Amino acid sequence: MGIAIKSIAYGEVYNVSEVNNTLKLQIRSIGDEINTTNTPDFVDIVIQNGRYERKEHILAALKDKIDDFIESLELTSFTEYESNPAYGVKLKIPSYLKVVFGEKETPMDLMEASFADGSIMVSPGPMPEWTEMCFMYLNIVRSSYINGQKSRLLCVFPIHARTGYSFYEFTNPTYVPIEVQEFSEITITLRNIKGSILHISQKFDTVVSLHVKPLKFEDYK
């Protein structure tokens, strides 16, 4: 027997997930305000995963998390949020904190933000919509090798990250042999081309239409 996907309807794909939800800050000793002897040199500020509709929403989430960290140090110099038509919005952080830039994608990249004069600066606006290739894995299909790694790939299709529902129909679905003799449930996993899991908002039901049919002998080769 073989199985193929006929269509998929899904909600909003997260634009913030475990691959880009962390901003690293360096903690510096500035006079008597903070003593780094009893504090770490760096701290990871992690915002909640989800779909953020606007850049300033991500900045607001960073503000809350940075202020929570400052409060944990029992300090009172919190961040300051400012809005100005000339430069957009900015988040001024205390002088003993500094944004650390690295190779990993961060909320700064998502917002297309800059850091100067102790402030994170963002031009407000909606988060961009995007399309990328999605790899759907199904736990009951026969394993195959992709880039030298064994996996249970069912199909590849373009997934859209945008507001509301999206729908994709497979005009010529490929049937993949089912490896198990019987099953009571299946597990579907969606990943991007880098192998990271794609999360979809639970505010929307994801509906996947699958079709099972007998396969010819040559289909199992």
mmCIF file of C-alpha atoms in Angstrom:
data_model
loop_
_atom_site.group_PDB
_atom_site.id
_atom_site.type_symbol
_atom_site.label_atom_id
_atom_site.label_comp_id
_atom_site.label_asym_id
_atom_site.label_seq_id
_atom_site.Cartn_x
_atom_site.Cartn_y
_atom_site.Cartn_z
ATOM 1 C CA MET A 1 0.000 0.000 0.000
ATOM 2 C CA GLY A 2 1.063 3.554 -0.641
ATOM 3 C CA ILE A 3 0.021 6.904 0.760
ATOM 4 C CA ALA A 4 0.049 10.430 -0.685
ATOM 5 C CA ILE A 5 -1.082 13.841 0.394
ATOM 6 C CA LYS A 6 -3.886 15.427 -1.608
ATOM 7 C CA SER A 7 -4.103 18.822 0.096
ATOM 8 C CA ILE A 8 -3.245 20.753 3.221
ATOM 9 C CA ALA A 9 -4.968 23.726 4.851
ATOM 10 C CA TYR A 10 -3.019 25.435 7.610
ATOM 11 C CA GLY A 11 -2.942 28.589 9.668
ATOM 12 C CA GLU A 12 -0.241 31.096 10.444
ATOM 13 C CA VAL A 13 3.332 29.837 10.403
ATOM 14 C CA TYR A 14 5.438 31.139 13.284
ATOM 15 C CA ASN A 15 8.021 33.750 12.330
ATOM 16 C CA VAL A 16 9.596 33.492 15.796
ATOM 17 C CA SER A 17 10.718 30.043 16.921
ATOM 18 C CA GLU A 18 13.612 28.366 18.692
ATOM 19 C CA VAL A 19 15.941 29.201 15.782
ATOM 20 C CA ASN A 20 15.591 32.990 16.124
ATOM 21 C CA ASN A 21 13.926 33.819 19.458
ATOM 22 C CA THR A 22 17.085 34.610 21.431
ATOM 23 C CA LEU A 23 18.985 37.871 21.849
ATOM 24 C CA LYS A 24 22.335 37.678 23.617
ATOM 25 C CA LEU A 25 23.340 40.575 25.871
ATOM 26 C CA GLN A 26 26.729 41.286 27.383
ATOM 27 C CA ILE A 27 26.720 42.431 31.007
ATOM 28 C CA ARG A 28 29.369 45.044 31.757
ATOM 29 C CA SER A 29 30.473 46.497 35.062
ATOM 30 C CA ILE A 30 29.636 50.208 35.172
ATOM 31 C CA GLY A 31 30.806 51.775 38.403
ATOM 32 C CA ASP A 32 28.826 50.659 41.414
ATOM 33 C CA GLU A 33 25.603 50.116 39.453
ATOM 34 C CA ILE A 34 26.325 46.477 38.815
ATOM 35 C CA ASN A 35 29.004 44.110 40.055
ATOM 36 C CA THR A 36 29.756 41.460 37.453
ATOM 37 C CA THR A 37 31.495 39.306 40.064
ATOM 38 C CA ASN A 38 28.145 37.844 41.058
ATOM 39 C CA THR A 39 26.487 37.960 37.647
ATOM 40 C CA PRO A 40 27.160 36.144 34.368
ATOM 41 C CA ASP A 41 29.112 37.815 31.571
ATOM 42 C CA PHE A 42 26.308 37.168 29.110
ATOM 43 C CA VAL A 43 22.580 36.526 29.263
ATOM 44 C CA ASP A 44 20.173 35.093 26.694
ATOM 45 C CA ILE A 45 16.926 37.029 26.353
ATOM 46 C CA VAL A 46 14.342 34.605 24.968
ATOM 47 C CA ILE A 47 10.994 35.864 23.684
ATOM 48 C CA GLN A 48 7.912 33.702 23.238
ATOM 49 C CA ASN A 49 7.554 31.706 20.043
ATOM 50 C CA GLY A 50 4.683 32.709 17.787
ATOM 51 C CA ARG A 51 3.633 34.785 14.823
ATOM 52 C CA TYR A 52 4.253 38.483 15.359
ATOM 53 C CA GLU A 53 2.335 40.718 12.977
ATOM 54 C CA ARG A 54 4.485 43.830 13.385
ATOM 55 C CA LYS A 55 8.156 44.570 14.065
ATOM 56 C CA GLU A 56 7.350 46.746 17.061
ATOM 57 C CA HIS A 57 5.509 43.811 18.652
ATOM 58 C CA ILE A 58 8.793 41.908 18.730
ATOM 59 C CA LEU A 59 10.531 44.950 20.214
ATOM 60 C CA ALA A 60 7.857 45.161 22.929
ATOM 61 C CA ALA A 61 8.380 41.469 23.734
ATOM 62 C CA LEU A 62 12.131 42.088 24.066
ATOM 63 C CA LYS A 63 11.474 45.020 26.383
ATOM 64 C CA ASP A 64 9.398 42.881 28.732
ATOM 65 C CA LYS A 65 12.010 40.119 28.888
ATOM 66 C CA ILE A 66 14.946 42.505 29.377
ATOM 67 C CA ASP A 67 13.061 44.312 32.155
ATOM 68 C CA ASP A 68 12.353 40.954 33.807
ATOM 69 C CA PHE A 69 16.079 40.220 33.794
ATOM 70 C CA ILE A 70 16.936 43.656 35.192
ATOM 71 C CA GLU A 71 14.399 43.139 37.960
ATOM 72 C CA SER A 72 16.001 39.776 38.782
ATOM 73 C CA LEU A 73 19.249 41.684 39.456
ATOM 74 C CA GLU A 74 17.312 43.939 41.844
ATOM 75 C CA LEU A 75 18.145 47.008 39.769
ATOM 76 C CA THR A 76 15.856 49.908 38.952
ATOM 77 C CA SER A 77 17.276 51.278 35.679
ATOM 78 C CA PHE A 78 14.858 49.650 33.244
ATOM 79 C CA THR A 79 14.589 49.977 29.482
ATOM 80 C CA GLU A 80 12.937 53.037 27.910
ATOM 81 C CA TYR A 81 10.633 52.745 24.894
ATOM 82 C CA GLU A 82 10.417 55.765 22.597
ATOM 83 C CA SER A 83 8.557 56.487 19.377
ATOM 84 C CA ASN A 84 9.471 59.257 16.957
ATOM 85 C CA PRO A 85 8.380 59.801 13.328
ATOM 86 C CA ALA A 86 11.956 60.719 12.437
ATOM 87 C CA TYR A 87 13.574 57.390 13.318
ATOM 88 C CA GLY A 88 10.699 55.049 14.180
ATOM 89 C CA VAL A 89 10.795 53.311 17.537
ATOM 90 C CA LYS A 90 13.737 52.601 19.779
ATOM 91 C CA LEU A 91 14.409 50.724 22.965
ATOM 92 C CA LYS A 92 17.089 52.299 25.129
ATOM 93 C CA ILE A 93 18.752 49.760 27.379
ATOM 94 C CA PRO A 94 20.876 50.457 30.489
ATOM 95 C CA SER A 95 24.539 51.236 29.896
ATOM 96 C CA TYR A 96 25.695 48.003 31.552
ATOM 97 C CA LEU A 97 23.982 45.935 28.822
ATOM 98 C CA LYS A 98 25.167 45.563 25.244
ATOM 99 C CA VAL A 99 23.692 43.627 22.312
ATOM 100 C CA VAL A 100 25.985 40.850 21.074
ATOM 101 C CA PHE A 101 25.886 40.072 17.372
ATOM 102 C CA GLY A 102 26.756 36.576 16.161
ATOM 103 C CA GLU A 103 26.149 34.135 13.337
ATOM 104 C CA LYS A 104 22.805 32.884 14.644
ATOM 105 C CA GLU A 105 19.638 34.655 13.541
ATOM 106 C CA THR A 106 18.072 36.757 16.298
ATOM 107 C CA PRO A 107 14.989 38.958 16.824
ATOM 108 C CA MET A 108 17.202 41.851 15.677
ATOM 109 C CA ASP A 109 17.403 40.260 12.214
ATOM 110 C CA LEU A 110 13.648 39.707 12.087
ATOM 111 C CA MET A 111 12.975 43.369 12.885
ATOM 112 C CA GLU A 112 15.798 44.579 10.607
ATOM 113 C CA ALA A 113 16.908 46.512 13.670
ATOM 114 C CA SER A 114 20.138 48.339 14.414
ATOM 115 C CA PHE A 115 21.945 49.013 17.669
ATOM 116 C CA ALA A 116 23.562 52.381 18.285
ATOM 117 C CA ASP A 117 24.074 54.719 21.244
ATOM 118 C CA GLY A 118 22.775 52.092 23.633
ATOM 119 C CA SER A 119 19.455 51.704 21.816
ATOM 120 C CA ILE A 120 17.781 49.112 19.610
ATOM 121 C CA MET A 121 16.203 51.041 16.726
ATOM 122 C CA VAL A 122 13.435 49.717 14.499
ATOM 123 C CA SER A 123 11.412 51.133 11.625
ATOM 124 C CA PRO A 124 7.837 50.120 12.534
ATOM 125 C CA GLY A 125 5.786 48.119 10.101
ATOM 126 C CA PRO A 126 4.280 44.722 9.373
ATOM 127 C CA MET A 127 6.446 41.643 9.446
ATOM 128 C CA PRO A 128 7.192 40.473 5.901
ATOM 129 C CA GLU A 129 5.383 37.478 4.471
ATOM 130 C CA TRP A 130 7.515 34.770 2.923
ATOM 131 C CA THR A 131 7.408 31.434 1.145
ATOM 132 C CA GLU A 132 9.854 28.579 1.554
ATOM 133 C CA MET A 133 10.048 24.892 0.775
ATOM 134 C CA CYS A 134 8.480 22.647 3.389
ATOM 135 C CA PHE A 135 9.449 19.013 3.894
ATOM 136 C CA MET A 136 6.640 16.850 5.273
ATOM 137 C CA TYR A 137 7.621 13.706 7.145
ATOM 138 C CA LEU A 138 5.237 10.868 7.990
ATOM 139 C CA ASN A 139 6.124 8.213 10.547
ATOM 140 C CA ILE A 140 4.467 5.292 8.721
ATOM 141 C CA VAL A 141 6.101 5.554 5.286
ATOM 142 C CA ARG A 142 9.161 3.725 4.051
ATOM 143 C CA SER A 143 12.466 5.384 4.872
ATOM 144 C CA SER A 144 14.598 6.970 2.182
ATOM 145 C CA TYR A 145 17.985 8.645 2.161
ATOM 146 C CA ILE A 146 18.234 12.427 1.770
ATOM 147 C CA ASN A 147 21.726 13.941 1.780
ATOM 148 C CA GLY A 148 23.019 10.732 3.298
ATOM 149 C CA GLN A 149 20.514 10.732 6.163
ATOM 150 C CA LYS A 150 17.675 8.267 6.627
ATOM 151 C CA SER A 151 14.256 9.889 6.852
ATOM 152 C CA ARG A 152 10.552 9.214 6.254
ATOM 153 C CA LEU A 153 9.826 11.939 3.728
ATOM 154 C CA LEU A 154 6.323 12.063 2.273
ATOM 155 C CA CYS A 155 6.498 15.182 0.099
ATOM 156 C CA VAL A 156 7.901 18.656 -0.474
ATOM 157 C CA PHE A 157 5.723 21.709 -1.083
ATOM 158 C CA PRO A 158 5.876 25.532 -0.803
ATOM 159 C CA ILE A 159 4.577 26.815 2.528
ATOM 160 C CA HIS A 160 3.444 30.419 2.973
ATOM 161 C CA ALA A 161 3.952 32.463 6.133
ATOM 162 C CA ARG A 162 1.174 35.007 6.095
ATOM 163 C CA THR A 163 -1.857 36.160 8.039
ATOM 164 C CA GLY A 164 -4.864 33.823 8.114
ATOM 165 C CA TYR A 165 -5.418 30.483 6.422
ATOM 166 C CA SER A 166 -3.408 29.065 3.533
ATOM 167 C CA PHE A 167 -4.276 26.152 1.265
ATOM 168 C CA TYR A 168 -2.173 24.001 -1.037
ATOM 169 C CA GLU A 169 -3.470 21.250 -3.336
ATOM 170 C CA PHE A 170 -1.215 18.606 -4.876
ATOM 171 C CA THR A 171 -2.198 18.145 -8.508
ATOM 172 C CA ASN A 172 0.027 15.102 -9.088
ATOM 173 C CA PRO A 173 0.696 13.573 -5.668
ATOM 174 C CA THR A 174 3.449 10.993 -5.308
ATOM 175 C CA TYR A 175 2.532 7.809 -3.455
ATOM 176 C CA VAL A 176 5.101 6.558 -0.970
ATOM 177 C CA PRO A 177 5.043 2.938 0.238
ATOM 178 C CA ILE A 178 3.662 2.376 3.742
ATOM 179 C CA GLU A 179 6.174 0.430 5.820
ATOM 180 C CA VAL A 180 3.994 -0.720 8.737
ATOM 181 C CA GLN A 181 1.402 -3.473 8.600
ATOM 182 C CA GLU A 182 -1.171 -1.599 10.683
ATOM 183 C CA PHE A 183 -1.468 1.699 12.510
ATOM 184 C CA SER A 184 -3.963 3.595 14.654
ATOM 185 C CA GLU A 185 -2.431 7.072 14.407
ATOM 186 C CA ILE A 186 0.154 8.928 12.373
ATOM 187 C CA THR A 187 2.635 11.681 13.147
ATOM 188 C CA ILE A 188 3.298 14.483 10.674
ATOM 189 C CA THR A 189 6.336 16.738 11.009
ATOM 190 C CA LEU A 190 7.009 19.860 8.940
ATOM 191 C CA ARG A 191 10.571 21.122 8.518
ATOM 192 C CA ASN A 192 12.244 23.799 6.418
ATOM 193 C CA ILE A 193 15.203 23.280 4.128
ATOM 194 C CA LYS A 194 17.598 23.759 7.076
ATOM 195 C CA GLY A 195 15.908 20.957 9.001
ATOM 196 C CA SER A 196 14.259 23.210 11.579
ATOM 197 C CA ILE A 197 10.700 22.388 12.623
ATOM 198 C CA LEU A 198 8.030 24.720 11.242
ATOM 199 C CA HIS A 199 5.467 25.637 13.897
ATOM 200 C CA ILE A 200 1.887 26.550 12.985
ATOM 201 C CA SER A 201 -0.409 28.587 15.210
ATOM 202 C CA GLN A 202 -2.801 26.453 17.233
ATOM 203 C CA LYS A 203 -5.467 29.115 16.771
ATOM 204 C CA PHE A 204 -6.109 27.449 13.418
ATOM 205 C CA ASP A 205 -6.920 23.821 12.682
ATOM 206 C CA THR A 206 -4.520 22.150 10.284
ATOM 207 C CA VAL A 207 -6.379 19.879 7.874
ATOM 208 C CA VAL A 208 -4.410 17.321 5.854
ATOM 209 C CA SER A 209 -6.092 15.161 3.223
ATOM 210 C CA LEU A 210 -4.311 11.844 2.654
ATOM 211 C CA HIS A 211 -5.102 9.061 0.183
ATOM 212 C CA VAL A 212 -4.122 5.395 0.409
ATOM 213 C CA LYS A 213 -4.081 2.977 -2.508
ATOM 214 C CA PRO A 214 -2.447 -0.325 -3.537
ATOM 215 C CA LEU A 215 0.875 0.083 -5.302
ATOM 216 C CA LYS A 216 2.335 -1.881 -8.164
ATOM 217 C CA PHE A 217 5.394 -4.039 -7.588
ATOM 218 C CA GLU A 218 7.740 -1.581 -9.351
ATOM 219 C CA ASP A 219 6.648 1.196 -6.974
ATOM 220 C CA TYR A 220 8.402 -0.613 -4.114
ATOM 221 C CA LYS A 221 11.800 -0.660 -5.832
#
